[in-house]
Short mmCIF file of the C-alpha atoms (twelve columns), coordinates in Angstrom:
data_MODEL
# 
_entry.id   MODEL 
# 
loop_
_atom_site.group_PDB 
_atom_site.id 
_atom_site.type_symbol 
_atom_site.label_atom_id 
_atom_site.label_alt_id 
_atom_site.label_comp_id 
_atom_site.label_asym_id 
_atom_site.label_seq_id 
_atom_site.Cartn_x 
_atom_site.Cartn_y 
_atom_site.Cartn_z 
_atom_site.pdbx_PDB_model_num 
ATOM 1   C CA . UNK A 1   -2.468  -21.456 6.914   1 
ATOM 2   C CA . UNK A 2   -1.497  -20.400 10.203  1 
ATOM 3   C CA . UNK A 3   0.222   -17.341 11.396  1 
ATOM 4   C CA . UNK A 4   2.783   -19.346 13.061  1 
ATOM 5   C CA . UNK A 5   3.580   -21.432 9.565   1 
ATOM 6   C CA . UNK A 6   2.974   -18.269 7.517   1 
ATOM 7   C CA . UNK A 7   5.534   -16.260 9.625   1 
ATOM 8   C CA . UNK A 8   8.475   -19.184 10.122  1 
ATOM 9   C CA . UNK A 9   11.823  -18.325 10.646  1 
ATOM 10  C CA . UNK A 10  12.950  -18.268 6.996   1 
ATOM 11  C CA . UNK A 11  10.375  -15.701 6.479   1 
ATOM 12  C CA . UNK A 12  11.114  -13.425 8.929   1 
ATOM 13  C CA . UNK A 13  15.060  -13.978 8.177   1 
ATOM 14  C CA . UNK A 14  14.418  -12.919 4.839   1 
ATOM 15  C CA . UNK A 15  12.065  -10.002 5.895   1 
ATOM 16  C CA . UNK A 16  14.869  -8.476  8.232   1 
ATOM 17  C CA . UNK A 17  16.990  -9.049  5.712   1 
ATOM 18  C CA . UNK A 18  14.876  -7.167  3.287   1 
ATOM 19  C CA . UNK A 19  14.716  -4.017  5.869   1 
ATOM 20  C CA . UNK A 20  17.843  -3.480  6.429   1 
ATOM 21  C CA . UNK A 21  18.770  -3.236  2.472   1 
ATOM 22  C CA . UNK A 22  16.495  -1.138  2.169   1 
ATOM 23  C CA . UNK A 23  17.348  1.176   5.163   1 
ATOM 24  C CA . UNK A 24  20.605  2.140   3.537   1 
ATOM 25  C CA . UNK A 25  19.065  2.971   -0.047  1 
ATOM 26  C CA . UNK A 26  18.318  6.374   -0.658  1 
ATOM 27  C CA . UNK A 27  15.856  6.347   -3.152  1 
ATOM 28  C CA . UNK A 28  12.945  4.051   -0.896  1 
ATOM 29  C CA . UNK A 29  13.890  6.289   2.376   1 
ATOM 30  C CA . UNK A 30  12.823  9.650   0.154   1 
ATOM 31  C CA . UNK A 31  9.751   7.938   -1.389  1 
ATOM 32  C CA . UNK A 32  8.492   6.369   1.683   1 
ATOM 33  C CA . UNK A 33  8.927   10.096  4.029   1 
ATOM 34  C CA . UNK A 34  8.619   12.506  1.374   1 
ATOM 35  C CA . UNK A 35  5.073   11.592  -0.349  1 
ATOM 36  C CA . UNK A 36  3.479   11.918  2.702   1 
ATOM 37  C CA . UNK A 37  4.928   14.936  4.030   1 
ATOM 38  C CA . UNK A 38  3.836   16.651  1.154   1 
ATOM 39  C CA . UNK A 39  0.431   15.714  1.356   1 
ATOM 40  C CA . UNK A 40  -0.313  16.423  4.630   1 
ATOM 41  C CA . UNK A 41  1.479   20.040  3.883   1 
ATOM 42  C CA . UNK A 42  -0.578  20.316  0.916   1 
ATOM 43  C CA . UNK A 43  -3.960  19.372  3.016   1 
ATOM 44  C CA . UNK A 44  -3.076  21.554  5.596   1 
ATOM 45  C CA . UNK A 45  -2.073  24.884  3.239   1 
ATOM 46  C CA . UNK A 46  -5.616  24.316  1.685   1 
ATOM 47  C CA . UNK A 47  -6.859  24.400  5.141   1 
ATOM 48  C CA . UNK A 48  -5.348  28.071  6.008   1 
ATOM 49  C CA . UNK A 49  -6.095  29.422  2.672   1 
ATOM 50  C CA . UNK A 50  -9.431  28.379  2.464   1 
ATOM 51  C CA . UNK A 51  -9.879  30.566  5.738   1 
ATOM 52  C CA . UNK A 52  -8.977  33.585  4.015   1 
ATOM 53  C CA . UNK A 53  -10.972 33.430  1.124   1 
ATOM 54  C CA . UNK A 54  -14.649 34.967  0.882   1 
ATOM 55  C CA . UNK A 55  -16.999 32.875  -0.120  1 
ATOM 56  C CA . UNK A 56  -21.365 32.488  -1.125  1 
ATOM 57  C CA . UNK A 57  -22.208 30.916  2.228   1 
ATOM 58  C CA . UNK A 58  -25.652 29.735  1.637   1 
ATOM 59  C CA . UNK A 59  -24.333 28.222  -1.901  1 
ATOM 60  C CA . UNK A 60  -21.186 26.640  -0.824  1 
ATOM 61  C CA . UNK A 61  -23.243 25.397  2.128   1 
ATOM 62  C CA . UNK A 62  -25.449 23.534  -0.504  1 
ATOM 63  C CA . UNK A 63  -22.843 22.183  -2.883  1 
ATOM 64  C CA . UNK A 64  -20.931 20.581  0.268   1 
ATOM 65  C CA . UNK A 65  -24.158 18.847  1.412   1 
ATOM 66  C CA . UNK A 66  -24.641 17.470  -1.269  1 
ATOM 67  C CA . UNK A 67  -21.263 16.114  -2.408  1 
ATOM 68  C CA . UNK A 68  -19.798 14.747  0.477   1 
ATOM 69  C CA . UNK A 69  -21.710 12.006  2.717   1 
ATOM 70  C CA . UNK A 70  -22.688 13.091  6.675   1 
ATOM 71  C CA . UNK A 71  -23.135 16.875  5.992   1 
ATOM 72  C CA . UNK A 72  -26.796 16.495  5.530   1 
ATOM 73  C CA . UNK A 73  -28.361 18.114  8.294   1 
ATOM 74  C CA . UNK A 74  -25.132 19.776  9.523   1 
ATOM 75  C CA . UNK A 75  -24.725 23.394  9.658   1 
ATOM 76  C CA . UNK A 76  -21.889 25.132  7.795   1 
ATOM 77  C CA . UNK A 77  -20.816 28.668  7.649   1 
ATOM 78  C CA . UNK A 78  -18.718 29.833  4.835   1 
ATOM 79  C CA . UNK A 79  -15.396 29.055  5.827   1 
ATOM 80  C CA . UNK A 80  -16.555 25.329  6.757   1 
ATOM 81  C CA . UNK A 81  -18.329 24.827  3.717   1 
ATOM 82  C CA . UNK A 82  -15.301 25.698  1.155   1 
ATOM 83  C CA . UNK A 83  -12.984 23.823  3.788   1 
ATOM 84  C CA . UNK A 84  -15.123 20.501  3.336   1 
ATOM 85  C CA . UNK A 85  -15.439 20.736  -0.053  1 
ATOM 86  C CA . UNK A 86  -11.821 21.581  -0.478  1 
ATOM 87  C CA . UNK A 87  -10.648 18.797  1.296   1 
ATOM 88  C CA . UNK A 88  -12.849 16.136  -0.346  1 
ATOM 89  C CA . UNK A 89  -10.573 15.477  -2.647  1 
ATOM 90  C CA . UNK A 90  -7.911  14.138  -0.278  1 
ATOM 91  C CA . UNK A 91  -10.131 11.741  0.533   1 
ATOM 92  C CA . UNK A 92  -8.882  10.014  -2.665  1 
ATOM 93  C CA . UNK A 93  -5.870  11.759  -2.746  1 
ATOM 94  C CA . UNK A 94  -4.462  9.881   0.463   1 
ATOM 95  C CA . UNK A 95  -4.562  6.603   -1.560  1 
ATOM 96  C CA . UNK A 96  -1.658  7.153   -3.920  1 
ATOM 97  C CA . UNK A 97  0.477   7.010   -1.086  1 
ATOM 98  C CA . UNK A 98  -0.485  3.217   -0.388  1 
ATOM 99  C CA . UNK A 99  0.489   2.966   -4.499  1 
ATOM 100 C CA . UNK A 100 3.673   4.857   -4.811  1 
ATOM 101 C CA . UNK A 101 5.974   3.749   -1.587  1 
ATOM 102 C CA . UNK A 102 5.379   -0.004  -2.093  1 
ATOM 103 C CA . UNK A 103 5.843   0.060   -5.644  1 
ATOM 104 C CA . UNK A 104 9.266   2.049   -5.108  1 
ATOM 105 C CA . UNK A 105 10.043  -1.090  -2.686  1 
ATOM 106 C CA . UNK A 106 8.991   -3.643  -4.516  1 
ATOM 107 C CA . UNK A 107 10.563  -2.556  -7.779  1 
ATOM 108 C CA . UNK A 108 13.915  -3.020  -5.664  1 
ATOM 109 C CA . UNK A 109 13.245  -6.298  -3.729  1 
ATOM 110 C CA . UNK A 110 14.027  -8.354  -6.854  1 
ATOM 111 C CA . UNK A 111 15.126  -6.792  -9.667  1 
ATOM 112 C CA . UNK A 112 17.929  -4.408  -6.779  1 
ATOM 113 C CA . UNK A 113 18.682  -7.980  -5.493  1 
ATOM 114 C CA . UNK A 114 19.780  -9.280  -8.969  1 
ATOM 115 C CA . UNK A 115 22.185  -6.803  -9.522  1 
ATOM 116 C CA . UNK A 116 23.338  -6.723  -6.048  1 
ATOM 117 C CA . UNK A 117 24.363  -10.467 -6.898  1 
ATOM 118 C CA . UNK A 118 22.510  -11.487 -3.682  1 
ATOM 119 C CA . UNK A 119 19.394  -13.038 -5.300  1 
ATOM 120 C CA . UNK A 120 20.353  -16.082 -6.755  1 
ATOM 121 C CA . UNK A 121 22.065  -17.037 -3.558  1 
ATOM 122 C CA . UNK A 122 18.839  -16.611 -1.646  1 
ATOM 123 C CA . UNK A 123 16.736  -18.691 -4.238  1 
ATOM 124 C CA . UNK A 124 19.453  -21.310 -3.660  1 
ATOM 125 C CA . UNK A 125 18.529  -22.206 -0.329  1 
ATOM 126 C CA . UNK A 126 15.674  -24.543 0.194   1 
ATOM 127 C CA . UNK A 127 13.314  -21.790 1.080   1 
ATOM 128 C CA . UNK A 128 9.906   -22.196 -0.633  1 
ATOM 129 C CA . UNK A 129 8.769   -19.846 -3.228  1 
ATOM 130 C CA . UNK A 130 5.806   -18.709 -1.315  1 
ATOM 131 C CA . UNK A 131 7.837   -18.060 1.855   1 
ATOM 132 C CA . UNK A 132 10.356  -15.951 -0.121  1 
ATOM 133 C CA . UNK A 133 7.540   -13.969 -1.841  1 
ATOM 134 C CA . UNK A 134 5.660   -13.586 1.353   1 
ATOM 135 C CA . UNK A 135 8.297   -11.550 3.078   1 
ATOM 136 C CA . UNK A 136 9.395   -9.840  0.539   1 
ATOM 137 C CA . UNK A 137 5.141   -8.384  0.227   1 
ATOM 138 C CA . UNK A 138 5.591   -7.880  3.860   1 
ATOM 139 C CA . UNK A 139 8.742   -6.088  3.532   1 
ATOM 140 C CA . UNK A 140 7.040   -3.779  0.915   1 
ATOM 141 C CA . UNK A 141 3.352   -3.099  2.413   1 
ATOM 142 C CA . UNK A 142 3.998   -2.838  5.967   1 
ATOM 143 C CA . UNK A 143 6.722   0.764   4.971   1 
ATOM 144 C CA . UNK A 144 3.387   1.763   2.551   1 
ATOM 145 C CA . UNK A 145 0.735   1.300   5.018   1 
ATOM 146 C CA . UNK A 146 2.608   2.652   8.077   1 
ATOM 147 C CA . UNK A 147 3.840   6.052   5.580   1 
ATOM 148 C CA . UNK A 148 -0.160  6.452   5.057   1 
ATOM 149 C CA . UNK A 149 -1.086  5.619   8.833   1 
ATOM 150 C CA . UNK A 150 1.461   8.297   10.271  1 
ATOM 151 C CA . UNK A 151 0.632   10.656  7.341   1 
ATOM 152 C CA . UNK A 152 -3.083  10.837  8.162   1 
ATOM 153 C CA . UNK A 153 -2.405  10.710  12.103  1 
ATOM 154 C CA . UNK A 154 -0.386  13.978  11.310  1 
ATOM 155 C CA . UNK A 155 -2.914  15.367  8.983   1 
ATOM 156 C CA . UNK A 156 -5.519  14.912  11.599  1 
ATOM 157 C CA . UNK A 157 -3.414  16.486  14.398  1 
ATOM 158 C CA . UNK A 158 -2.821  19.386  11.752  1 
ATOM 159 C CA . UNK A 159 -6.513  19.665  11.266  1 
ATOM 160 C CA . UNK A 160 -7.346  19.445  15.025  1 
ATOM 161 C CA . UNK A 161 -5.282  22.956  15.606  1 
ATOM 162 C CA . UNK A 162 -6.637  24.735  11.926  1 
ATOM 163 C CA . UNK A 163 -9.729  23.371  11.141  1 
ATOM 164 C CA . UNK A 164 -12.934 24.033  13.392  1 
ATOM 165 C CA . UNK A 165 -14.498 21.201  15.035  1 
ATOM 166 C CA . UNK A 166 -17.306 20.648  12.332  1 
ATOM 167 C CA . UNK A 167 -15.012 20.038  10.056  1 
ATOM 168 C CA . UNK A 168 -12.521 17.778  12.162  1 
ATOM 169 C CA . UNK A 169 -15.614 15.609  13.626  1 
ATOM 170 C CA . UNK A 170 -17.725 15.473  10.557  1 
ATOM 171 C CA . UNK A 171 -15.353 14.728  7.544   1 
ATOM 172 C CA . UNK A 172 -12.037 14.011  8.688   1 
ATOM 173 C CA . UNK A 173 -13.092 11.858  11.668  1 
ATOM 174 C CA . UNK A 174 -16.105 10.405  9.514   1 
ATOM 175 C CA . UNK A 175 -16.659 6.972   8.831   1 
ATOM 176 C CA . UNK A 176 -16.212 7.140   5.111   1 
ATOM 177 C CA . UNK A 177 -12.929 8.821   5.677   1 
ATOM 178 C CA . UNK A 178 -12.194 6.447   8.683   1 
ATOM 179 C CA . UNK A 179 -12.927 3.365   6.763   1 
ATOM 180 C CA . UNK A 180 -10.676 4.597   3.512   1 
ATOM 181 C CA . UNK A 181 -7.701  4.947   5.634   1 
ATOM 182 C CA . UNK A 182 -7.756  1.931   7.681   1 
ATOM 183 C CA . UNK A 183 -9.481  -0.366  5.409   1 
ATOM 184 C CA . UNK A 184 -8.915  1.081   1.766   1 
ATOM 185 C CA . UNK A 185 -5.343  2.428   2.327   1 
ATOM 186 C CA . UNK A 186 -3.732  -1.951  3.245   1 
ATOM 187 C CA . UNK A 187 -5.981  -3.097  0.785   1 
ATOM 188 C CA . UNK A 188 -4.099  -0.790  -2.263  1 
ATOM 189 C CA . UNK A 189 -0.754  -1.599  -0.722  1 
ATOM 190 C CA . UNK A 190 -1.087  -5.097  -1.405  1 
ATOM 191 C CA . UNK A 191 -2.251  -4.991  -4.647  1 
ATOM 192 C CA . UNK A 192 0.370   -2.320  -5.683  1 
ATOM 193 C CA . UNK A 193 2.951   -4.928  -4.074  1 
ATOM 194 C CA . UNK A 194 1.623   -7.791  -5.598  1 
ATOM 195 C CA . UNK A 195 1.580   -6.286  -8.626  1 
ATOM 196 C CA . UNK A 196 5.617   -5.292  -8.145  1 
ATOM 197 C CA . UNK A 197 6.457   -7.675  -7.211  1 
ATOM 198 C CA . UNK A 198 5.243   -9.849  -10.272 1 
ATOM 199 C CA . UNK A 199 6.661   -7.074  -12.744 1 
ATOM 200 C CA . UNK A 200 9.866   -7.142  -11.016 1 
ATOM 201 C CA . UNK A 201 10.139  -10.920 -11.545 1 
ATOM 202 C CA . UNK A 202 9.978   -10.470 -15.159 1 
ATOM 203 C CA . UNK A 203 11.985  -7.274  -15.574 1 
ATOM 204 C CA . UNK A 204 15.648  -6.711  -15.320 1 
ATOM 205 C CA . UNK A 205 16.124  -2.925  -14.113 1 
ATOM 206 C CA . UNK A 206 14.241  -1.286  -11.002 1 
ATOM 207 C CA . UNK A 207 13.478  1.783   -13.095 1 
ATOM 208 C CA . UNK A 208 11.644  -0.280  -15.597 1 
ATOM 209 C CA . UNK A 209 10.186  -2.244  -13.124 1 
ATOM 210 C CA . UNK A 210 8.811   0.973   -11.216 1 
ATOM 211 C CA . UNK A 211 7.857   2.796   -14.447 1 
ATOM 212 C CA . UNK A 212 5.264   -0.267  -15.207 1 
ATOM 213 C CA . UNK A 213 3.564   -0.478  -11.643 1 
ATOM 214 C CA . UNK A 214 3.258   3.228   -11.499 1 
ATOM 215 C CA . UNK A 215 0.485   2.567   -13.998 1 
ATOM 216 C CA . UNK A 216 -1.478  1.524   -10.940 1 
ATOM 217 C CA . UNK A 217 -2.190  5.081   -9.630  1 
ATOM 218 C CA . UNK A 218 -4.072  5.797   -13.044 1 
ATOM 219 C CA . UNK A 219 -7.453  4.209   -11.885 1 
ATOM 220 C CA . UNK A 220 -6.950  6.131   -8.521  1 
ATOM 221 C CA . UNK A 221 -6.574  9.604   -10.600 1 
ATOM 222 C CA . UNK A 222 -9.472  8.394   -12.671 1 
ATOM 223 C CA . UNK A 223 -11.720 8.570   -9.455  1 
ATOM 224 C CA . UNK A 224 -10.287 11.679  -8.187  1 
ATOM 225 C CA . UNK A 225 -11.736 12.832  -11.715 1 
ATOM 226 C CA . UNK A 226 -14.788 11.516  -11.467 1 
ATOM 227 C CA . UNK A 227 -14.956 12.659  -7.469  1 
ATOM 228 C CA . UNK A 228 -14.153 16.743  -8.520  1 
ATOM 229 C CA . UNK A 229 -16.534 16.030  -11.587 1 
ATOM 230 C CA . UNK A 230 -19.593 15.307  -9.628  1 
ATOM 231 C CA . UNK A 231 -19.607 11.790  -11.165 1 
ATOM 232 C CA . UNK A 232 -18.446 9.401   -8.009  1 
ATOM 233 C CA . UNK A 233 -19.847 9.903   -4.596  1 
ATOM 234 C CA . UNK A 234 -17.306 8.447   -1.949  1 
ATOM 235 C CA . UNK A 235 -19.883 7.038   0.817   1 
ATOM 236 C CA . UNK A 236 -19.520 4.323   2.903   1 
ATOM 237 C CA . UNK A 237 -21.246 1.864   0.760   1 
ATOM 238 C CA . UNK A 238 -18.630 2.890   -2.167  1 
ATOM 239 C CA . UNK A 239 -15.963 2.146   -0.079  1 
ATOM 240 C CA . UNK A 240 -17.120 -1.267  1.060   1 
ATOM 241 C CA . UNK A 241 -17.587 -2.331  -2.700  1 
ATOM 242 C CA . UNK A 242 -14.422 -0.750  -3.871  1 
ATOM 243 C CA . UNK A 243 -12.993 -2.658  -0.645  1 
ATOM 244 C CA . UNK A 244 -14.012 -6.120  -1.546  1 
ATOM 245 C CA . UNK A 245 -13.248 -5.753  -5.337  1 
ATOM 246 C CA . UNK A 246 -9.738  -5.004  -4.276  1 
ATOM 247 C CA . UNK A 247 -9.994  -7.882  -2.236  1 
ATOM 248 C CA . UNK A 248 -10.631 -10.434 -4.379  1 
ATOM 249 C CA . UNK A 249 -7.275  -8.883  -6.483  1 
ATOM 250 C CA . UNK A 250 -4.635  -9.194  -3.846  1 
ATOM 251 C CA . UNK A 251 -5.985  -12.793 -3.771  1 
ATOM 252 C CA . UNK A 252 -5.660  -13.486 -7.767  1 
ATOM 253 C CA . UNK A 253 -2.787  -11.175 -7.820  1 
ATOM 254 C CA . UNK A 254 -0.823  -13.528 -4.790  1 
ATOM 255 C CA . UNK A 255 -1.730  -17.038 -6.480  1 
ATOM 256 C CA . UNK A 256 -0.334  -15.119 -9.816  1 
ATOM 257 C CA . UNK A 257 2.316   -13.643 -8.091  1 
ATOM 258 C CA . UNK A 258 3.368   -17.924 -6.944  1 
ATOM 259 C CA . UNK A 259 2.905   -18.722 -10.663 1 
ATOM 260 C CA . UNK A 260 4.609   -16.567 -12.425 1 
ATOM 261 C CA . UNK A 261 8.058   -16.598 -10.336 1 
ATOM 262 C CA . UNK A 262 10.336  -19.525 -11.839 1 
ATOM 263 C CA . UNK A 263 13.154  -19.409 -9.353  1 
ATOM 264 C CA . UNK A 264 15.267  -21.744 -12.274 1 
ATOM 265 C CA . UNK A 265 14.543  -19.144 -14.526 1 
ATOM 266 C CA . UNK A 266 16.083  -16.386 -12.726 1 
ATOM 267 C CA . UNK A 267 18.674  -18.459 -11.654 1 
ATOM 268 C CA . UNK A 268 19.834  -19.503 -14.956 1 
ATOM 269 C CA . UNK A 269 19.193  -16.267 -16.769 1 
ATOM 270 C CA . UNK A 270 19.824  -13.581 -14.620 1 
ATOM 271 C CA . UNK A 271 23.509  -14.337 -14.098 1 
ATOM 272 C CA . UNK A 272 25.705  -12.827 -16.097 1 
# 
């Protein structure tokens, strides 16, 4: 399918129309800024404290090495060592915000619309299923993976001022941390809007639509778990798996997504 078919003018009409509903609700401006303000001031407090705290260099130095990929080799004093393995974590951490702004969005593209009464004139219109359900992804994932994009670019200016420049060149500006962001981070905020935007299709409130595809953060906290545990790595390789199982979801999830909308259906038993 081409970009020029894929992105028509009913598409895009639908997709501004999409932004500029959501603009003016309240509840998908906070969860799309706040989330990742308060990560990036979280990152950035465990920075500074981590400064101040006294630490087994040679130890510390060890245990960092050998949890987090690309320190091999590198030498760490005290301070660097707790930093890097302090900040491992965010590594993982940074990918809930790809899950929780596009679910807050998609919970509200449908199920918002129906009660807004400005659904059923949309499915009216002889725009094709796939075109409708294309911009409203769009209008869901491209809020999530900008709010992680700027979030990180912040975090990294942050860390550029704090942290020394071992730690800025050889974990934050590492490939495996790199890769997560750009590659990981788009990935998750398709299948968390695919995954909306089905449940909102078959549910008639946002909140209940929103509690059910908040379950989607529960495998990410699983591997921050595992990560703190000593049980998951996250290399390079891991992320290029992880990448291309995700993958192959947004794919089932989008055919699913097409199957599972019945635009009769919600036209003859969502009025009321």
């Amino acid at each position: 399918m081409r970009t020029s078919r894929l992105l028509n003018g009913r598409v895009l009409a639908v997709l501004e129309n999409e932004w500029a509903q959501l603009i003016r609700n309240k509840v998908v401006i906070f969860t799309t800024l706040v989330p990742p303000i308060l990560l990036v001031m979280l990152a950035t407090v465990v920075l500074v404290i981590a400064s101040l705290i006294e630490v087994d260099e040679r130890e510390l130095a060890g245990l960092a090495r050998r949890g987090i990929p690309g320190l091999d080799g590198v030498r760490l004093n005290g301070v660097d060592a707790l930093r890097a393995t302090v900040l491992n974590p965010f590594l993982v951490l940074f990918q809930v915000i790809p899950l929780v702004v596009p679910i807050t969005i998609a919970a509200y593209t449908i199920v918002g619309e129906k009660q807004q009464r400005s659904l059923e004139p949309l499915l009216s219109t002889p725009i094709h299923t796939w075109e409708l359900l294309v911009a409203k992804v769009l209008a869901a994932a491209i809020p999530g993976i900008i709010s992680t994009w700027w979030g990180f670019a912040i975090f990294l200016f942050a860390g550029k001022i704090i942290a020394s420049d071992t730690i800025y060149n050889q974990v934050l500006l590492s490939p495996t941390w790199l890769l997560s962001i750009v590659l990981i981070a788009p990935l998750l905020t398709m299948f968390a809007v695919g995954l909306g935007v089905v449940i909102s299709s078959r549910v008639k409130e946002p909140s209940s639509a929103q509690q059910l595809g908040s379950l989607v953060i529960l495998p990410v906290i699983g591997l921050l778990v595992g990560q703190v545990a000593g049980y998951v790595q996250v290399s390079v390789p891991f992320i290029v798996g992880v990448a291309l199982g995700i993958g192959a979801l947004d794919v089932a999830l989008l055919f699913l997504s097409v199957k599972l909308f019945r635009r009769e259906e919600i036209l003859t038993n969502w009025t009321s």
